[in-house]
């Protein structure tokens, strides 16, 4: 139990830090590399939840395939960073935004921690998931059953989503004349 | 389990997807706008037919595809609303597309896909499906906002819309994740069952709900999540703006009410949540109405006006939540009023927007002063637009008056007199800015004298919208007879079994 908590905290801090890196780095390549780290840490989260299949898929597809595409695009398009440096038009904006963000984080963590104590919410509710894993012996099967059986409907709607995304990209990518 | 007959329940959406694909293919072969528009309009008959067939043969709520698809009176009501939006949009955008946008076929295809997403948002009973449907609704909207390729404002609108949309989705997903963590299921009926056992003062439920409301707050443009609306409404092509103002809002409310009521969240003690939602409603009403009063660009004014209208709907939602625990039948009257309001709002706003599209197309300006003396130049358009604006303001003989009366009486009876008083005061303010446009159109001296001849598609749209508005005024009771069972059907899953 304690090992789980310690590893969770370490992972959580690392994930958030690298995620901040994605938006904080000036160089697009650095941002992309930071994103790869974030995705890898997420995969470790899945491992910690004993979801082997999703962890592997996360690394193969997100940290692997998709990030390679990202890097290709970034290296092809990246130009002189200095020219693109945006001037901050409303100087106090960043400070107020940071302050509000901190307040949100504080409020959410306070409410979540006290809320969890009041209700005594534990992992007991997630039993159905455990059951699924034991019935199908191994989570690849459980995952497949969930995806192509119980969650067939959203899975199919996702294909429409991809069609729309391609169409949108085509509209914007087309040369105007 | 999956049965072939389940597909019948999904038939309106499936046929609409097929229509979108057919339009996409036709667009490859012919660039003639008239063909594409006609196919889109005529093709809409198929989904409309399926919805009518389902409504006529309706025997009770049915679920399909592992309880992910829910076909009850509520989803049928919203399916009708979204199909009305699709039909109006094909007509209203026809002329504008030819003039300003090169990608006509894509505009229709994106619009139809977005309508599919909206219909799914109203008729799924499961969190993941609702989220996917929400994205299916939003992705086309992002693209539509940026279709004016030569305008930097349009590109800015698209970029802002994507960023804010992604952020609101993240907040929404956080709320969904908390709900899942609390109940162990993403099925709304399962969530409703497990909420039966939750006691009072459950902070986690409130946190999850607040996150969900914040996420949907972007879609329905409630204050303080409204910042995107004016910029994006102004920058996007006007038909797309009309589509955002009705479609995204109606779909957002459809899903929000579905989660709050059908998901049985009202069974927990929601007093803090009601306070939060009440404050959001009041802020939305005040900011929307007062900011609308000082705008000079008509599209920005309509943006703030649509924010204000979301405030009235929120009043109805708050009232429903207050009473749900004590008396379902009474509480459902609040939702019925909301449903009626949304229907009237959709028709009226589409009418007002097609009037604005027509008039700004003809005069070439989007400032309110460009509309001076239009009564002398194009009487039909002016009268129809004025009627729609009057209905938005809630002036007596038109349907907008009834929709406001229903929502206010429902909220009053459900124990929210203060909200009603604030909403009433705000709607007095709204008369000022809607009235100003009408005054400018009728009484100010025109800049030029020559007559304006509106293109046939636009004058048809606005005449149809105004006619629909007048018909709605006459058949108020008929619509309410449909809205009441639709509202009750949300509670049915919990009470029936």
XYZ file of N, CA and C in Angstrom, chain A residues 108 111-112 114-116 118-119 121 125 128-129 149-151 153-154 157-158 160-161 163-165 167-168 171-172 174 176, chain B residues 17 24 65-66 68 103 106 109 113 120 124 126 128-129 132 135-136 139-140 143 146-147 149 174 182 184 202-204 207:
180
model
N -9.737 22.411 -5.390
C -10.064 21.052 -5.828
C -9.422 20.023 -4.916
N -11.225 19.953 -1.535
C -12.547 19.323 -1.611
C -12.424 17.819 -1.850
N -11.489 17.436 -2.726
C -11.382 16.011 -3.048
C -10.919 15.222 -1.835
N -11.053 16.075 1.496
C -12.069 16.007 2.549
C -13.270 15.203 2.078
N -13.637 15.377 0.795
C -14.794 14.650 0.272
C -14.588 13.154 0.355
N -13.377 12.712 0.032
C -13.111 11.275 0.051
C -13.214 10.740 1.478
N -15.174 12.074 3.932
C -16.565 12.099 4.369
C -17.326 10.898 3.839
N -17.125 10.610 2.546
C -17.928 9.559 1.947
C -17.311 8.184 2.120
N -15.097 6.921 0.271
C -15.018 6.286 -1.041
C -13.732 5.483 -1.133
N -15.869 0.347 -5.269
C -16.833 0.555 -6.351
C -16.308 0.043 -7.677
N -16.385 -4.088 -10.385
C -16.830 -4.649 -11.665
C -15.636 -4.823 -12.610
N -14.706 -3.874 -12.511
C -13.544 -3.934 -13.385
C -12.676 -5.142 -13.042
N -17.604 -4.867 -27.419
C -18.856 -5.418 -26.937
C -19.631 -4.336 -26.208
N -19.243 -4.067 -24.961
C -19.977 -3.085 -24.163
C -19.873 -1.676 -24.712
N -18.679 -1.301 -25.157
C -18.482 0.071 -25.608
C -18.424 0.171 -27.123
N -20.672 1.132 -29.150
C -21.321 2.328 -29.692
C -20.389 3.539 -29.741
N -19.794 3.941 -28.588
C -18.857 5.065 -28.688
C -17.666 4.763 -29.593
N -18.806 5.542 -33.021
C -18.979 6.987 -33.228
C -17.620 7.664 -33.384
N -16.604 7.100 -32.707
C -15.267 7.672 -32.842
C -14.799 7.669 -34.289
N -16.607 8.190 -36.857
C -17.172 9.393 -37.483
C -16.332 10.615 -37.125
N -15.912 10.639 -35.860
C -15.110 11.757 -35.386
C -13.849 11.896 -36.220
N -13.419 10.838 -39.315
C -13.785 11.331 -40.650
C -13.896 12.847 -40.626
N -14.583 13.367 -39.595
C -14.769 14.816 -39.500
C -13.426 15.517 -39.355
N -12.539 14.932 -38.535
C -11.235 15.564 -38.324
C -10.453 15.619 -39.627
N -11.705 15.624 -42.641
C -12.365 16.596 -43.518
C -11.960 18.019 -43.139
N -11.967 18.293 -41.818
C -11.584 19.621 -41.362
C -10.154 19.956 -41.758
N -9.998 20.805 -45.420
C -10.516 22.135 -45.733
C -9.459 23.188 -45.459
N -8.762 23.039 -44.313
C -7.773 24.061 -43.965
C -6.485 23.899 -44.751
N -6.176 22.911 -47.825
C -6.282 23.160 -49.264
C -5.757 24.547 -49.616
N -5.611 28.035 -51.168
C -6.641 28.987 -51.606
C -6.171 29.660 -52.880
N -25.916 10.300 -41.177
C -24.509 10.064 -41.509
C -24.373 9.705 -42.984
N -20.865 14.476 -49.408
C -19.415 14.599 -49.568
C -18.978 14.042 -50.924
N -28.026 -1.105 -27.717
C -26.567 -1.097 -27.735
C -26.000 -0.978 -26.320
N -26.341 -1.933 -25.495
C -25.839 -1.995 -24.128
C -26.195 -0.743 -23.334
N -26.533 2.160 -24.130
C -25.842 3.401 -24.448
C -26.752 4.330 -25.222
N -15.649 26.615 -50.001
C -15.859 25.196 -49.696
C -17.313 24.932 -49.343
N -18.155 21.161 -48.324
C -17.622 20.861 -46.998
C -18.457 21.502 -45.913
N -21.396 19.283 -45.349
C -21.024 17.996 -44.748
C -20.687 18.180 -43.275
N -22.658 16.489 -40.104
C -21.983 15.660 -39.094
C -22.190 16.246 -37.700
N -26.956 12.665 -31.148
C -26.438 11.623 -30.259
C -26.293 12.140 -28.829
N -27.953 9.660 -25.806
C -27.140 8.611 -25.203
C -27.272 8.695 -23.699
N -24.927 7.410 -21.505
C -23.676 6.874 -20.979
C -22.593 7.924 -21.159
N -19.248 8.095 -21.611
C -18.242 8.092 -22.687
C -18.899 8.436 -24.022
N -20.094 7.868 -24.249
C -20.799 8.175 -25.494
C -21.147 9.647 -25.564
N -18.009 11.487 -26.579
C -17.664 11.335 -27.996
C -18.646 12.121 -28.866
N -17.735 15.709 -28.849
C -16.623 16.042 -29.734
C -17.059 15.988 -31.194
N -17.950 15.026 -31.500
C -18.449 14.949 -32.881
C -19.236 16.218 -33.216
N -16.056 19.314 -33.275
C -15.017 19.334 -34.320
C -15.487 20.070 -35.575
N -16.683 19.737 -36.115
C -17.122 20.463 -37.302
C -17.293 21.953 -37.031
N -14.040 23.756 -37.439
C -13.675 23.942 -38.842
C -14.551 25.006 -39.484
N -13.562 28.655 -39.120
C -12.427 29.176 -39.857
C -12.587 29.124 -41.365
N -13.825 28.923 -41.836
C -13.986 28.705 -43.276
C -13.747 29.953 -44.128
N -11.393 31.819 -45.397
C -9.957 31.634 -45.390
C -9.198 32.947 -45.482
N -12.739 15.515 -16.478
C -12.352 15.391 -15.080
C -13.597 15.123 -14.232
N -16.686 7.604 -8.231
C -17.646 7.507 -7.137
C -18.563 6.309 -7.282
N -18.400 3.785 -9.961
C -17.894 2.568 -10.589
C -18.544 2.228 -11.906
N -22.525 15.176 0.377
C -21.457 14.476 -0.312
C -20.655 15.457 -1.152
N -19.459 15.793 -0.655
C -18.662 16.808 -1.333
C -18.204 16.367 -2.710
N -17.837 15.080 -2.824
C -17.311 14.602 -4.112
C -18.332 14.768 -5.227
N -18.315 18.333 -6.256
C -17.129 18.676 -7.061
C -17.297 18.158 -8.483
